[in-house]
mmCIF file of C-alpha atoms and ligand atoms in Angstrom:
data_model
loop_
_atom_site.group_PDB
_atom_site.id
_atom_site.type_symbol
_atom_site.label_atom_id
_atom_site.label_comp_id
_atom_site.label_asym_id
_atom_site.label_seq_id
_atom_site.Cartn_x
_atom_site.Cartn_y
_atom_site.Cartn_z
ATOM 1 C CA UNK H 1 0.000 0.000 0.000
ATOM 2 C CA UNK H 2 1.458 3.303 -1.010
ATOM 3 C CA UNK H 3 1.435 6.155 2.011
ATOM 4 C CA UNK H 4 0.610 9.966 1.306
ATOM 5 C CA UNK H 5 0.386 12.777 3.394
ATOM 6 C CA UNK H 6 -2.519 14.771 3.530
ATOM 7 C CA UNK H 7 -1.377 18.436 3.810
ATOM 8 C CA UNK H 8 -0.015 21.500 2.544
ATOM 9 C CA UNK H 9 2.332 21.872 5.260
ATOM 10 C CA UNK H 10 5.992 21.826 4.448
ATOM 11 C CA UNK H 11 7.260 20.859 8.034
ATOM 12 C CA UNK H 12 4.755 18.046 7.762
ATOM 13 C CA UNK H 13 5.973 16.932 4.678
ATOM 14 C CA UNK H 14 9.272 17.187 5.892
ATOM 15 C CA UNK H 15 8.756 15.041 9.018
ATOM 16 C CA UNK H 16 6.818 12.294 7.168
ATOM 17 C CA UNK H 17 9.109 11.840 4.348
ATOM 18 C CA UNK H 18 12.446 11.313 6.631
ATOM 19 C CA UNK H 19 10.452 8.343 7.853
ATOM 20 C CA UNK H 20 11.534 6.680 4.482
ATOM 21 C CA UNK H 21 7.938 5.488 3.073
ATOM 22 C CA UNK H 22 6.286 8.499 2.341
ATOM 23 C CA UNK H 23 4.801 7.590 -1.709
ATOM 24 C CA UNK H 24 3.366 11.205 -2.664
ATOM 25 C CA UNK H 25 1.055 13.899 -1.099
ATOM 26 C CA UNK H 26 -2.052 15.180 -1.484
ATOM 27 C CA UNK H 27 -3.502 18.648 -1.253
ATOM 28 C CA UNK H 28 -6.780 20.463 -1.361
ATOM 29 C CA UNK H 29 -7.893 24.168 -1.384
ATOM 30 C CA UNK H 30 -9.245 23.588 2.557
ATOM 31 C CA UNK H 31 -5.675 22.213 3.418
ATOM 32 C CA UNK H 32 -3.685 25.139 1.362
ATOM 33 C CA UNK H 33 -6.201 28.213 3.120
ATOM 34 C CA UNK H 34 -5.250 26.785 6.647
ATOM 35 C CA UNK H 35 -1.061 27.748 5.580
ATOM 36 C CA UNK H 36 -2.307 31.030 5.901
ATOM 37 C CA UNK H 37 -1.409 33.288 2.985
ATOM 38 C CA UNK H 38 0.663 31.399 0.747
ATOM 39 C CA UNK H 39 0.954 31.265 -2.907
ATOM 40 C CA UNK H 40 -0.303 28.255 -4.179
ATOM 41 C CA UNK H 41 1.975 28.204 -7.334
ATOM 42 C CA UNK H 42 5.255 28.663 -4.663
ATOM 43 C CA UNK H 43 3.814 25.993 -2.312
ATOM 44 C CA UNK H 44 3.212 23.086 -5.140
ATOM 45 C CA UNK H 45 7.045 23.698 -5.905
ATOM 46 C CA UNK H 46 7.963 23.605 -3.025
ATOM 47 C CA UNK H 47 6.308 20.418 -2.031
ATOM 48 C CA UNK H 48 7.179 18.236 -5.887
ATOM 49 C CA UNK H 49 10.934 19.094 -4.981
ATOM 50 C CA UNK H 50 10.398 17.471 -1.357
ATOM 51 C CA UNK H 51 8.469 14.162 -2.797
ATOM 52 C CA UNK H 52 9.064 12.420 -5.767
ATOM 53 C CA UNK H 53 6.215 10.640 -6.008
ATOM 54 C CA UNK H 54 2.555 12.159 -7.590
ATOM 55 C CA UNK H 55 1.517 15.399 -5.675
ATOM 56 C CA UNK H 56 -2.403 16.155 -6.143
ATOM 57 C CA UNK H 57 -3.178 19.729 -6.758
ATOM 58 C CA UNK H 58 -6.788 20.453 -6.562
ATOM 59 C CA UNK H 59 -8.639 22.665 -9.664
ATOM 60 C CA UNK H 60 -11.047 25.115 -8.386
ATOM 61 C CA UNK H 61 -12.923 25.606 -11.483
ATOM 62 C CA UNK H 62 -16.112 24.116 -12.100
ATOM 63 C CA UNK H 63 -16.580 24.203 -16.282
ATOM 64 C CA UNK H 64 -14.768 22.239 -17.926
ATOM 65 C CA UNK H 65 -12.587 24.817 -20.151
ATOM 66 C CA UNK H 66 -11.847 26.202 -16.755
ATOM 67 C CA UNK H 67 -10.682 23.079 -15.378
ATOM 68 C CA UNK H 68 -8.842 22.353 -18.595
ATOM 69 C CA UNK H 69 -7.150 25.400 -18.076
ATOM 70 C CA UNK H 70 -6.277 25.681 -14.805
ATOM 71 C CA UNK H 71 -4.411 21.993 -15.426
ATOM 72 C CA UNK H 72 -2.853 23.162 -17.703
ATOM 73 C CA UNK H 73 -0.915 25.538 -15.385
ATOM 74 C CA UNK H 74 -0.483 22.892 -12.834
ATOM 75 C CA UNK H 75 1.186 20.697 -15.273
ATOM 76 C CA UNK H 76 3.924 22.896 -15.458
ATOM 77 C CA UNK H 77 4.765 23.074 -11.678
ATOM 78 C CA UNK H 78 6.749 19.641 -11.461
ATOM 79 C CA UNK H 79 6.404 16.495 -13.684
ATOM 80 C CA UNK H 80 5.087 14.839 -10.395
ATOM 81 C CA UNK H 81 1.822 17.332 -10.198
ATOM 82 C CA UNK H 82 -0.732 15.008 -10.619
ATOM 83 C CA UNK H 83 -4.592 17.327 -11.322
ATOM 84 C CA UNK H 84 -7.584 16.821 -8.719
ATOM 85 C CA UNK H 85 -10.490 17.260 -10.341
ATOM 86 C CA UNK H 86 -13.900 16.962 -8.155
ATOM 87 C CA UNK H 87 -16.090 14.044 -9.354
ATOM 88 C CA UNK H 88 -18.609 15.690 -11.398
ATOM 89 C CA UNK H 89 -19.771 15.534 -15.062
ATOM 90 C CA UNK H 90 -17.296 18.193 -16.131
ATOM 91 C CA UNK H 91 -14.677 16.756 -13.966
ATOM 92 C CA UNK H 92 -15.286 13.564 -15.999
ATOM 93 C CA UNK H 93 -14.764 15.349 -19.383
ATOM 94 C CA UNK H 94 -11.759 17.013 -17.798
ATOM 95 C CA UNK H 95 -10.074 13.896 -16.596
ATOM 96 C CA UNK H 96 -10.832 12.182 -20.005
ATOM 97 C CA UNK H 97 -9.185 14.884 -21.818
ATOM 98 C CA UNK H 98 -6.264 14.955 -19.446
ATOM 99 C CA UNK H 99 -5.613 11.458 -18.891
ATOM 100 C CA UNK H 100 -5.430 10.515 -22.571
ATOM 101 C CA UNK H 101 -2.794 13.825 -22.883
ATOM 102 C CA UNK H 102 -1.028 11.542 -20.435
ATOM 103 C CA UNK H 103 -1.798 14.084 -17.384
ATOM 104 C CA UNK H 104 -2.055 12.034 -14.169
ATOM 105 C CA UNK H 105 -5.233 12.676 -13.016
ATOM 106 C CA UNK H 106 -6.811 12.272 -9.321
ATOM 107 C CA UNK H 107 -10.736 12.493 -8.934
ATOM 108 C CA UNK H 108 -12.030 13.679 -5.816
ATOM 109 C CA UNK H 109 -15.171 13.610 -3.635
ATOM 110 C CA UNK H 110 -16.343 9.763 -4.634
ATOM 111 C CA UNK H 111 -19.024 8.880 -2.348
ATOM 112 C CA UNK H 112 -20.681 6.294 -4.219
ATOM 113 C CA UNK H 113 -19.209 2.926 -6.166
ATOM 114 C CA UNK H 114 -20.593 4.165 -9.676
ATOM 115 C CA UNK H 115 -18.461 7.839 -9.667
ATOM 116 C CA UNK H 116 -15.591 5.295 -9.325
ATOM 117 C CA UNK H 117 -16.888 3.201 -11.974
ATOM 118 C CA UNK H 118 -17.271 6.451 -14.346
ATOM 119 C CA UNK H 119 -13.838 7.843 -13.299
ATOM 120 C CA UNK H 120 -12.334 4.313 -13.896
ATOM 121 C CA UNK H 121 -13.616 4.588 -17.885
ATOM 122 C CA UNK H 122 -12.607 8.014 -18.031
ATOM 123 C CA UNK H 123 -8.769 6.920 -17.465
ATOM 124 C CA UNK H 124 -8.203 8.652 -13.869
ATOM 125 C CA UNK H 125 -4.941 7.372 -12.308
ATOM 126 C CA UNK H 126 -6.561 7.806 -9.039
ATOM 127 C CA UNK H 127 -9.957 7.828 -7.270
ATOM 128 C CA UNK H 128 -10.585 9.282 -3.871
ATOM 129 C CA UNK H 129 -13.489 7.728 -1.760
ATOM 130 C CA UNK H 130 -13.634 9.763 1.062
ATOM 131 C CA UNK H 131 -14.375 7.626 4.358
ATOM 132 C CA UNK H 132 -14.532 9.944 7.239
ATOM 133 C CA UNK H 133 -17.160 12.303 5.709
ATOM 134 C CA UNK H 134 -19.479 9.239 4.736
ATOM 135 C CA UNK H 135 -18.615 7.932 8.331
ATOM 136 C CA UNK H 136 -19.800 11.703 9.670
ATOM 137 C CA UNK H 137 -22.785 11.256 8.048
ATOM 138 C CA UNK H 138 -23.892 7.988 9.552
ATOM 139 C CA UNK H 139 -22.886 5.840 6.060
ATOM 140 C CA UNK H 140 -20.344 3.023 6.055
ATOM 141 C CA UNK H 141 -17.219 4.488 4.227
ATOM 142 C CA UNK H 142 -14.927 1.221 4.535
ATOM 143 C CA UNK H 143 -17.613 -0.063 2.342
ATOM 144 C CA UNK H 144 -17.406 2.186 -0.531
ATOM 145 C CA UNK H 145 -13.622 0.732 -0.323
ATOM 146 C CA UNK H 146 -14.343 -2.613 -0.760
ATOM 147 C CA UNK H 147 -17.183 -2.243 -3.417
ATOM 148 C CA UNK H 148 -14.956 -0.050 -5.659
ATOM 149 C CA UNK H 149 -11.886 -2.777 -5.404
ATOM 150 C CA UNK H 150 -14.932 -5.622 -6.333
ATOM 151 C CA UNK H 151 -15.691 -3.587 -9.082
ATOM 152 C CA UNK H 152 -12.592 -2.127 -10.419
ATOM 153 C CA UNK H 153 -11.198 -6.185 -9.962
ATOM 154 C CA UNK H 154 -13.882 -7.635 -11.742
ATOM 155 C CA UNK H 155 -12.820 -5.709 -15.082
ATOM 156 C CA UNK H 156 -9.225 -5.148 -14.071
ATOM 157 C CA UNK H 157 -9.938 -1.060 -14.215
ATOM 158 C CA UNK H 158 -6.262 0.287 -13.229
ATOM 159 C CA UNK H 159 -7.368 3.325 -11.636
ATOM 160 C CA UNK H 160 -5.790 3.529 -8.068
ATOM 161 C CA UNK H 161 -8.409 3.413 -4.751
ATOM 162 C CA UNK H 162 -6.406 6.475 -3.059
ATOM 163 C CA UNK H 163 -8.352 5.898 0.801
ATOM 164 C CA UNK H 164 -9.180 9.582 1.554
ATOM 165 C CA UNK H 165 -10.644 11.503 4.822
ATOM 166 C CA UNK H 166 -8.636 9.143 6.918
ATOM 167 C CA UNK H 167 -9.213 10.119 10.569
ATOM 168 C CA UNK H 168 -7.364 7.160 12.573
ATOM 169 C CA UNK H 169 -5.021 4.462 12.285
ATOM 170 C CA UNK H 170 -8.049 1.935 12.382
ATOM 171 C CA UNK H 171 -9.217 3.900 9.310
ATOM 172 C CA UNK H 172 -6.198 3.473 7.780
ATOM 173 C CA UNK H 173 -5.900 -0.707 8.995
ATOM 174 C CA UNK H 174 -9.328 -1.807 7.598
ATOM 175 C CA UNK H 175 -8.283 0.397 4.122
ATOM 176 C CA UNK H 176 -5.762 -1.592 3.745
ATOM 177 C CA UNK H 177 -7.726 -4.896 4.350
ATOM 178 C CA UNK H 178 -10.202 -3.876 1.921
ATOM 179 C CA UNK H 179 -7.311 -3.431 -0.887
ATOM 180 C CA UNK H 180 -6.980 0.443 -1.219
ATOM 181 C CA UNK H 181 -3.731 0.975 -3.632
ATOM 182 C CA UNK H 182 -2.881 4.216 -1.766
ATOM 183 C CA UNK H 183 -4.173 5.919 1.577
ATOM 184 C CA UNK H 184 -3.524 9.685 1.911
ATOM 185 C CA UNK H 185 -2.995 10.327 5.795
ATOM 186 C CA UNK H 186 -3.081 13.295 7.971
ATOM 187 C CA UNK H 187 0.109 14.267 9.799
ATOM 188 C CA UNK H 188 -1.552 13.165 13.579
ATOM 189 C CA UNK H 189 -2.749 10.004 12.067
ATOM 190 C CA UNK H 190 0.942 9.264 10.749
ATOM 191 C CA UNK H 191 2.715 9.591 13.595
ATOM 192 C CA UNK H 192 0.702 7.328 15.344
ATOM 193 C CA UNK H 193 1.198 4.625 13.247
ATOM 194 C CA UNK H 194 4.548 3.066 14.433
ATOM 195 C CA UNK H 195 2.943 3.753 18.080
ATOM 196 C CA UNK H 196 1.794 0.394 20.871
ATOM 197 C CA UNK H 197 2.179 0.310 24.534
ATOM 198 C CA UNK H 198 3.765 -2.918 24.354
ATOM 199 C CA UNK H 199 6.440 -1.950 21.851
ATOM 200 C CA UNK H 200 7.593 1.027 24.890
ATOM 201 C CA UNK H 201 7.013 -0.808 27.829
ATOM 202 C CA UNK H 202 8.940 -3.461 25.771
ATOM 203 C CA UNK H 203 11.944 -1.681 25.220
ATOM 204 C CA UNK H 204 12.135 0.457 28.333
ATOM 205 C CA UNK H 205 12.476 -3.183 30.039
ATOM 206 C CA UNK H 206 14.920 -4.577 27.342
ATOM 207 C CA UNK H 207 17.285 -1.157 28.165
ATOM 208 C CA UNK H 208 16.450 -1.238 31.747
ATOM 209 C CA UNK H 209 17.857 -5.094 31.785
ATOM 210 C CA UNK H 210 20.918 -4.435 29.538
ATOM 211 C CA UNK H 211 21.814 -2.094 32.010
ATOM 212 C CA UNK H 212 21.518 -4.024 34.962
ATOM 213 C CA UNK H 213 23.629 -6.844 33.612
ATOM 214 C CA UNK H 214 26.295 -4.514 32.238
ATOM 215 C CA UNK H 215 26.777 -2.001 35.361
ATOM 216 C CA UNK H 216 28.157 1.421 33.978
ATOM 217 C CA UNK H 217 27.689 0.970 30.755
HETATM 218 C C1 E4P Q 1 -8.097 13.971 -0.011
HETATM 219 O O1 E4P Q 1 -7.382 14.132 -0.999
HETATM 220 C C2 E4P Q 1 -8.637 15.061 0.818
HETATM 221 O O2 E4P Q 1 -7.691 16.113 0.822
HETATM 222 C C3 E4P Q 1 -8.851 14.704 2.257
HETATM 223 O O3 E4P Q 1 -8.524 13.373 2.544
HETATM 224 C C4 E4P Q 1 -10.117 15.204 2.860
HETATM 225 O O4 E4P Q 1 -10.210 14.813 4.202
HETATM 226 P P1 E4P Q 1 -11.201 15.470 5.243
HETATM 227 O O5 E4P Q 1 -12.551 14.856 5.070
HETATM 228 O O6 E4P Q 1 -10.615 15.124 6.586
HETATM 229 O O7 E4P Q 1 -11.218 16.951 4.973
#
């Protein structure tokens, strides 16, 4: 399962990707306003030069000329900008367009198996069920998961399930049970994941004993 942050913070970033297994990042308008007042062109730079991998950059056009265009801009950032384009009928024509111009293509806001299905056709790279909001709203998000991987497996679709709105490691467990290519994870939800009581309590005792048998060392 590939790993991306969740953020436009470059510290973030930063932190996450000297782990060693940090696969790309994704951003949205929401996460770039809470930076404060930063350019959004100067950001995206900045964050393709810190991680390789694909790093989504969110259109905030609704048309599809507008959306068109706006990629088009994007594209020229980093080879590694890949366009987020909301799930909608012009974000379908937009990700058509772009994905056979060999753009790499991310579509956003799935809530329900058939968006993926369309999205899928249309030749995104990515789709991004997002779990927490359908979990907000009462709905089962884990289970979009899994019906989107039974789908996309039954006609061997390539587009990616990117796991998005993760809100806890358990989130992030039972995505990866259900066979999501790619989870994009906030920064809290990250640094919990290496965390267990055992594995602390485990080693204090291993140190504590090492010491005992080799006095003043
Ligand atoms: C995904 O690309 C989105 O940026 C993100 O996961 C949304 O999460 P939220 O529901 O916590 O805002």
């Amino acid at each position: 399962m590939k790993i991306f942050i969740d953020t436009g913070n470059l510290n973030e970033i930063k932190e996450a990707a000297e782990l060693g297994v940090l696969d790309g990042v994704t951003t949205n308008p929401s996460l770039i306003a809470k930076e404060g007042n930063v350019d959004f062109f100067t950001r995206l730079k900045e964050i393709c030069a810190l991680v390789p991998g694909p790093v989504s950059a969110e259109v905030v056009s609704t048309d599809k000329p507008g959306m068109l265009k706006e990629a088009a801009e994007l594209r020229k950032i980093a080879p590694n900008i890949t366009i987020k384009l909301p799930t909608i009928r012009t974000g379908l024509q937009a990700c058509k367009v772009l994905a056979d111009d060999g753009a790499k293509v991310n579509m956003t806001l799935c809530f329900q198996p058939l968006q993926a299905l369309l999205v899928a056709k249309a030749g995104a790279t990515f789709v991004s069920p997002f779990l927490g909001r359908l979990d907000d709203i009462g709905q089962d998000g884990m289970q979009l998961i899994r019906d989107i991987r039974k789908i996309y497996d039954n006609y061997g679709f390539k587009t990616q399930i990117l796991a998005a709105s993760i809100r806890s490691p358990l989130h992030l467990v039972e995505a990866a049970l259900a066979g999501a290519d790619v989870a994009t994870v906030p920064f809290a939800v990250i640094q919990r994941m290496l965390d267990h009581p055992l594995t602390e309590s485990g080693l204090k005792k291993f140190i504590e004993d090492w010491h005992k048998s080799h006095p003043g060392k």
